């Protein structure tokens, strides 16, 4: 095949990572974020400001500007420092939200199922769907007793159960659509697998087709099950490593968000404690003033009584 595929499923199957990235980013404005310091477009900035997670954070941990009360209470420098750190933490959280929104858009571009387009040139393409084939398992293909699953099924005869192994391949006779990650696994396209998972492809997405063979529906086939069924051990290893790396990245991001929220909570609690302390001091000062005025009044009354 001498031409570049025009659809993401075929690009994934052929391990054309440049085309996969191009087709994915075409559907996601802004594409992959290579640098968090890249300037935001107006539309993207407005979308981040309107993001529910961002709105909730701003409403919950708003500190406000430094007030005269902070200066009077001797906490002016600390209050200014709190506001500066607050802005820095909110900016960091905005970058995380930005990356999440961009990755969600990329995931929507790389998850929809489709057919494989195969042909000698772009005007002579034939659509291929996912097709399964059953064959009797060879010795050593399966371990343990035969059982019905995505890896194989058991065909029972009069005396013994012969294990049948189900494998998957493209076929122009099949209408079954699969996600780009399924096609990459089927094509043993390791670089494409890593890229798709990095872009946010759902590794747990299952093939679901309403019209199955033999009157039943085809469902429950995730990319990992596809690799297991086809005995693509190296491909399975690459897929699992990519998913593990992606999960670790998401865990670190979640921990970073929790750390930011913890700092915001502590800062808000400290400001609230300082505010209550100022109010308490003010109340005490007012009580002392009232007590002093009361003492002066009593002294004047006593002096007037003495003179009379």
Short mmCIF file of C-alpha atoms in Angstrom, two decimals:
data_model
loop_
_atom_site.label_atom_id
_atom_site.label_comp_id
_atom_site.label_asym_id
_atom_site.label_seq_id
_atom_site.Cartn_x
_atom_site.Cartn_y
_atom_site.Cartn_z
CA UNK A 1 0.00 0.00 0.00
CA UNK A 2 1.73 3.18 -1.17
CA UNK A 3 -0.75 5.84 -0.01
CA UNK A 4 -1.40 7.24 3.43
CA UNK A 5 -4.68 6.14 5.04
CA UNK A 6 -7.39 8.77 5.34
CA UNK A 7 -9.15 7.27 8.37
CA UNK A 8 -7.82 6.69 11.85
CA UNK A 9 -8.77 2.99 12.01
CA UNK A 10 -6.70 2.15 8.94
CA UNK A 11 -3.84 4.35 10.12
CA UNK A 12 -3.81 2.54 13.47
CA UNK A 13 -3.86 -0.89 11.79
CA UNK A 14 -0.94 0.11 9.53
CA UNK A 15 1.05 1.59 12.44
CA UNK A 16 1.08 5.02 10.76
CA UNK A 17 1.50 7.06 13.93
CA UNK A 18 1.96 10.37 12.12
CA UNK A 19 -1.40 9.93 10.42
CA UNK A 20 -3.04 8.77 13.65
CA UNK A 21 -1.83 11.90 15.43
CA UNK A 22 -2.89 14.13 12.54
CA UNK A 23 -6.38 12.64 12.28
CA UNK A 24 -6.89 12.71 16.05
CA UNK A 25 -5.78 16.32 16.48
CA UNK A 26 -7.88 17.41 13.52
CA UNK A 27 -10.98 16.59 15.56
CA UNK A 28 -9.60 18.17 18.75
CA UNK A 29 -8.94 21.94 18.55
CA UNK A 30 -5.42 22.68 19.73
CA UNK A 31 -4.28 19.07 19.53
CA UNK A 32 -1.77 17.55 21.92
CA UNK A 33 -0.36 19.89 24.57
CA UNK A 34 3.42 19.77 24.31
CA UNK A 35 4.02 22.79 26.55
CA UNK A 36 1.77 23.92 29.39
CA UNK A 37 3.00 27.47 28.91
CA UNK A 38 1.55 27.70 25.39
CA UNK A 39 -0.88 30.65 25.22
CA UNK A 40 -4.58 29.90 25.44
CA UNK A 41 -6.99 30.87 22.72
CA UNK A 42 -9.93 33.00 23.83
CA UNK A 43 -12.46 30.23 23.22
CA UNK A 44 -10.41 27.70 25.18
CA UNK A 45 -9.88 30.14 28.04
CA UNK A 46 -13.61 30.79 28.26
CA UNK A 47 -14.29 27.04 28.23
CA UNK A 48 -11.85 26.48 31.10
CA UNK A 49 -13.40 29.32 33.11
CA UNK A 50 -16.82 27.71 32.59
CA UNK A 51 -15.61 24.21 33.44
CA UNK A 52 -17.68 22.85 36.38
CA UNK A 53 -14.58 21.65 38.23
CA UNK A 54 -12.94 25.06 37.89
CA UNK A 55 -16.09 26.93 38.91
CA UNK A 56 -16.49 24.73 41.98
CA UNK A 57 -12.89 25.30 43.03
CA UNK A 58 -13.13 29.08 42.65
CA UNK A 59 -16.39 29.24 44.57
CA UNK A 60 -15.14 27.04 47.39
CA UNK A 61 -11.69 28.53 47.96
CA UNK A 62 -12.02 32.19 47.01
CA UNK A 63 -9.80 34.30 49.29
CA UNK A 64 -10.58 37.75 47.99
CA UNK A 65 -8.19 40.70 47.86
CA UNK A 66 -6.08 41.91 50.76
CA UNK A 67 -8.30 44.10 52.94
CA UNK A 68 -7.59 47.01 55.29
CA UNK A 69 -8.37 44.67 58.17
CA UNK A 70 -5.38 42.52 57.18
CA UNK A 71 -3.15 45.59 57.33
CA UNK A 72 -4.59 46.78 60.63
CA UNK A 73 -4.11 43.37 62.16
CA UNK A 74 -0.45 43.28 61.20
CA UNK A 75 -1.02 40.42 58.71
CA UNK A 76 -0.73 42.49 55.54
CA UNK A 77 2.48 40.83 54.28
CA UNK A 78 1.18 37.35 55.07
CA UNK A 79 -2.14 38.08 53.39
CA UNK A 80 -0.43 39.32 50.23
CA UNK A 81 1.74 36.21 50.21
CA UNK A 82 -1.38 34.05 50.54
CA UNK A 83 -3.03 35.78 47.59
CA UNK A 84 0.07 35.33 45.41
CA UNK A 85 0.31 31.64 46.27
CA UNK A 86 -3.41 31.28 45.70
CA UNK A 87 -3.08 32.69 42.19
CA UNK A 88 -0.16 30.34 41.49
CA UNK A 89 -2.11 27.28 42.66
CA UNK A 90 -5.19 28.29 40.67
CA UNK A 91 -3.04 28.77 37.57
CA UNK A 92 -1.59 25.29 38.08
CA UNK A 93 -5.09 23.85 38.47
CA UNK A 94 -6.17 25.66 35.28
CA UNK A 95 -3.34 23.96 33.39
CA UNK A 96 -4.50 20.58 34.67
CA UNK A 97 -8.10 21.30 33.64
CA UNK A 98 -6.86 22.48 30.26
CA UNK A 99 -4.95 19.25 29.71
CA UNK A 100 -7.95 17.18 30.85
CA UNK A 101 -10.29 18.96 28.44
CA UNK A 102 -7.86 18.61 25.54
CA UNK A 103 -7.30 14.92 26.26
CA UNK A 104 -11.05 14.35 26.52
CA UNK A 105 -11.45 15.86 23.04
CA UNK A 106 -8.65 13.65 21.71
CA UNK A 107 -10.22 10.57 23.32
CA UNK A 108 -13.52 11.33 21.60
CA UNK A 109 -11.61 11.39 18.31
CA UNK A 110 -9.79 8.08 18.81
CA UNK A 111 -12.57 5.99 20.37
CA UNK A 112 -15.37 5.83 17.74
CA UNK A 113 -15.47 2.42 16.01
CA UNK A 114 -15.00 2.15 12.28
CA UNK A 115 -14.15 -0.17 9.41
CA UNK A 116 -10.76 -0.87 7.91
CA UNK A 117 -10.25 0.59 4.42
CA UNK A 118 -7.97 -1.56 2.25
CA UNK A 119 -7.07 -1.14 -1.40
CA UNK A 120 -4.31 -0.39 -3.93
CA UNK A 121 -5.14 3.33 -4.10
CA UNK A 122 -7.47 5.87 -2.46
CA UNK A 123 -10.18 5.46 -5.11
CA UNK A 124 -10.28 1.67 -4.98
CA UNK A 125 -10.80 0.97 -1.31
CA UNK A 126 -12.69 -1.96 0.17
CA UNK A 127 -14.21 -1.83 3.62
CA UNK A 128 -13.23 -4.60 6.01
CA UNK A 129 -14.82 -5.40 9.34
CA UNK A 130 -13.69 -7.56 12.22
CA UNK A 131 -14.25 -11.25 11.54
CA UNK A 132 -13.70 -14.28 13.73
CA UNK A 133 -12.52 -17.74 12.81
CA UNK A 134 -12.87 -20.92 14.85
CA UNK A 135 -10.27 -23.66 14.68
CA UNK A 136 -9.45 -26.66 16.79
CA UNK A 137 -6.79 -25.74 19.31
CA UNK A 138 -3.39 -27.32 18.91
CA UNK A 139 -1.70 -28.96 21.89
CA UNK A 140 -0.34 -26.29 24.17
CA UNK A 141 -2.59 -23.56 22.79
CA UNK A 142 -4.71 -23.62 25.91
CA UNK A 143 -4.02 -24.46 29.51
CA UNK A 144 -6.53 -26.14 31.78
CA UNK A 145 -9.94 -27.53 30.87
CA UNK A 146 -11.81 -26.15 27.86
CA UNK A 147 -14.12 -23.26 28.74
CA UNK A 148 -16.25 -20.78 26.87
CA UNK A 149 -14.59 -17.35 26.71
CA UNK A 150 -13.08 -14.88 24.24
CA UNK A 151 -10.03 -17.10 23.84
CA UNK A 152 -11.89 -20.19 22.74
CA UNK A 153 -14.97 -22.37 23.08
CA UNK A 154 -15.42 -26.03 23.85
CA UNK A 155 -17.08 -28.31 21.31
CA UNK A 156 -18.46 -31.38 23.08
CA UNK A 157 -18.57 -34.73 21.27
CA UNK A 158 -19.91 -38.03 22.53
CA UNK A 159 -16.83 -38.82 24.61
CA UNK A 160 -14.50 -35.80 24.74
CA UNK A 161 -14.61 -32.02 24.61
CA UNK A 162 -12.48 -30.61 21.79
CA UNK A 163 -11.29 -27.05 22.48
CA UNK A 164 -11.96 -24.56 19.70
CA UNK A 165 -9.87 -21.41 19.53
CA UNK A 166 -11.43 -18.20 18.24
CA UNK A 167 -9.13 -15.82 16.39
CA UNK A 168 -9.88 -12.47 14.77
CA UNK A 169 -8.90 -10.93 11.46
CA UNK A 170 -10.14 -8.32 8.97
CA UNK A 171 -12.69 -9.47 6.41
CA UNK A 172 -14.65 -7.64 3.73
CA UNK A 173 -17.55 -9.99 4.54
CA UNK A 174 -17.88 -8.59 8.05
CA UNK A 175 -19.82 -5.44 9.02
CA UNK A 176 -18.42 -5.40 12.57
CA UNK A 177 -16.80 -2.09 13.42
CA UNK A 178 -13.97 -1.77 15.91
CA UNK A 179 -12.19 1.09 17.63
CA UNK A 180 -8.79 2.29 16.35
CA UNK A 181 -7.17 0.60 19.36
CA UNK A 182 -8.79 -2.72 18.40
CA UNK A 183 -7.44 -2.34 14.86
CA UNK A 184 -3.97 -1.45 16.16
CA UNK A 185 -3.98 -4.58 18.34
CA UNK A 186 -5.19 -6.67 15.42
CA UNK A 187 -2.42 -5.25 13.20
CA UNK A 188 0.15 -5.69 16.00
CA UNK A 189 0.98 -2.02 15.50
CA UNK A 190 2.89 -1.40 18.71
CA UNK A 191 3.77 2.26 18.14
CA UNK A 192 0.15 3.03 17.28
CA UNK A 193 -1.03 1.21 20.43
CA UNK A 194 1.24 3.34 22.61
CA UNK A 195 0.14 6.54 20.89
CA UNK A 196 -3.58 5.76 21.05
CA UNK A 197 -3.42 4.95 24.77
CA UNK A 198 -1.37 8.10 25.34
CA UNK A 199 -4.05 10.12 23.52
CA UNK A 200 -6.68 8.71 25.86
CA UNK A 201 -8.13 5.76 23.95
CA UNK A 202 -10.34 3.62 26.17
CA UNK A 203 -8.54 0.29 26.56
CA UNK A 204 -11.67 -1.22 28.13
CA UNK A 205 -13.96 -0.33 25.24
CA UNK A 206 -15.72 -3.42 23.95
CA UNK A 207 -16.93 -4.24 20.47
CA UNK A 208 -20.70 -4.28 20.33
CA UNK A 209 -22.53 -5.14 17.16
CA UNK A 210 -26.28 -5.53 17.04
CA UNK A 211 -26.32 -8.07 14.23
CA UNK A 212 -24.04 -10.94 15.10
CA UNK A 213 -23.49 -14.23 13.35
CA UNK A 214 -25.82 -17.14 13.94
CA UNK A 215 -28.57 -14.81 15.13
CA UNK A 216 -26.63 -13.57 18.18
CA UNK A 217 -24.98 -10.28 19.01
CA UNK A 218 -21.21 -9.85 19.02
CA UNK A 219 -20.12 -8.10 22.23
CA UNK A 220 -17.70 -8.11 25.12
CA UNK A 221 -14.46 -8.02 23.11
CA UNK A 222 -11.96 -5.53 24.52
CA UNK A 223 -8.56 -4.88 22.88
CA UNK A 224 -6.84 -7.05 25.48
CA UNK A 225 -9.21 -9.95 24.77
CA UNK A 226 -8.45 -9.55 21.07
CA UNK A 227 -4.71 -9.86 21.68
CA UNK A 228 -5.24 -12.91 23.90
CA UNK A 229 -7.47 -14.61 21.34
CA UNK A 230 -4.92 -14.06 18.57
CA UNK A 231 -2.04 -15.20 20.80
CA UNK A 232 -0.32 -11.84 20.19
CA UNK A 233 1.79 -12.05 23.32
CA UNK A 234 4.19 -9.20 22.52
CA UNK A 235 1.28 -6.99 21.49
CA UNK A 236 -0.52 -7.85 24.72
CA UNK A 237 2.60 -6.88 26.67
CA UNK A 238 2.86 -3.54 24.84
CA UNK A 239 -0.83 -2.82 25.44
CA UNK A 240 -0.64 -3.60 29.15
CA UNK A 241 2.52 -1.52 29.60
CA UNK A 242 0.91 1.43 27.81
CA UNK A 243 -2.24 1.18 29.94
CA UNK A 244 -0.16 0.93 33.13
CA UNK A 245 1.84 4.02 32.18
CA UNK A 246 -1.35 5.90 31.37
CA UNK A 247 -2.96 4.92 34.68
CA UNK A 248 0.13 6.04 36.60
CA UNK A 249 -0.01 9.40 34.82
CA UNK A 250 -3.67 9.84 35.73
CA UNK A 251 -2.96 8.85 39.33
CA UNK A 252 -0.17 11.43 39.59
CA UNK A 253 -2.45 14.06 38.12
CA UNK A 254 -5.18 13.19 40.61
CA UNK A 255 -2.66 13.41 43.47
CA UNK A 256 -1.49 16.78 42.17
CA UNK A 257 -5.06 18.08 42.12
CA UNK A 258 -5.66 16.80 45.64
CA UNK A 259 -2.44 18.48 46.79
CA UNK A 260 -3.57 21.79 45.30
CA UNK A 261 -6.98 21.52 46.93
CA UNK A 262 -5.33 20.68 50.26
CA UNK A 263 -3.17 23.82 50.07
CA UNK A 264 -6.20 25.91 49.14
CA UNK A 265 -8.16 24.47 52.07
CA UNK A 266 -5.32 25.12 54.52
CA UNK A 267 -4.88 28.66 53.24
CA UNK A 268 -8.59 29.39 53.52
CA UNK A 269 -8.71 27.94 57.04
CA UNK A 270 -5.73 30.06 58.06
CA UNK A 271 -7.33 33.21 56.68
CA UNK A 272 -10.58 32.38 58.46
CA UNK A 273 -8.71 31.81 61.72
CA UNK A 274 -6.96 35.16 61.33
CA UNK A 275 -10.28 36.86 60.62
CA UNK A 276 -11.86 35.37 63.74
CA UNK A 277 -8.79 36.39 65.74
CA UNK A 278 -9.13 39.98 64.51
CA UNK A 279 -12.82 40.02 65.40
CA UNK A 280 -12.03 38.68 68.85
CA UNK A 281 -9.37 41.36 69.40
CA UNK A 282 -11.77 44.03 68.18
CA UNK A 283 -14.47 42.82 70.54
CA UNK A 284 -12.04 42.81 73.46
CA UNK A 285 -10.88 46.34 72.62
CA UNK A 286 -14.47 47.57 72.45
CA UNK A 287 -15.25 45.96 75.80
CA UNK A 288 -12.19 47.61 77.35
CA UNK A 289 -13.20 50.98 75.94
CA UNK A 290 -16.74 50.59 77.27
CA UNK A 291 -15.35 49.56 80.64
CA UNK A 292 -13.04 52.60 80.68
CA UNK A 293 -15.85 54.99 79.75
CA UNK A 294 -18.03 53.43 82.42
CA UNK A 295 -15.27 53.91 85.03
CA UNK A 296 -14.84 57.57 84.08
CA UNK A 297 -18.58 58.17 84.37
CA UNK A 298 -18.73 56.63 87.84
CA UNK A 299 -15.81 58.79 89.01
CA UNK A 300 -17.55 61.97 87.81
CA UNK A 301 -20.78 61.02 89.59
CA UNK A 302 -18.94 60.31 92.82
CA UNK A 303 -17.13 63.66 92.63
CA UNK A 304 -20.41 65.52 92.04
CA UNK A 305 -22.00 63.79 95.05
CA UNK A 306 -19.03 64.73 97.23
CA UNK A 307 -19.16 68.40 96.22
CA UNK A 308 -22.87 68.60 96.89
#
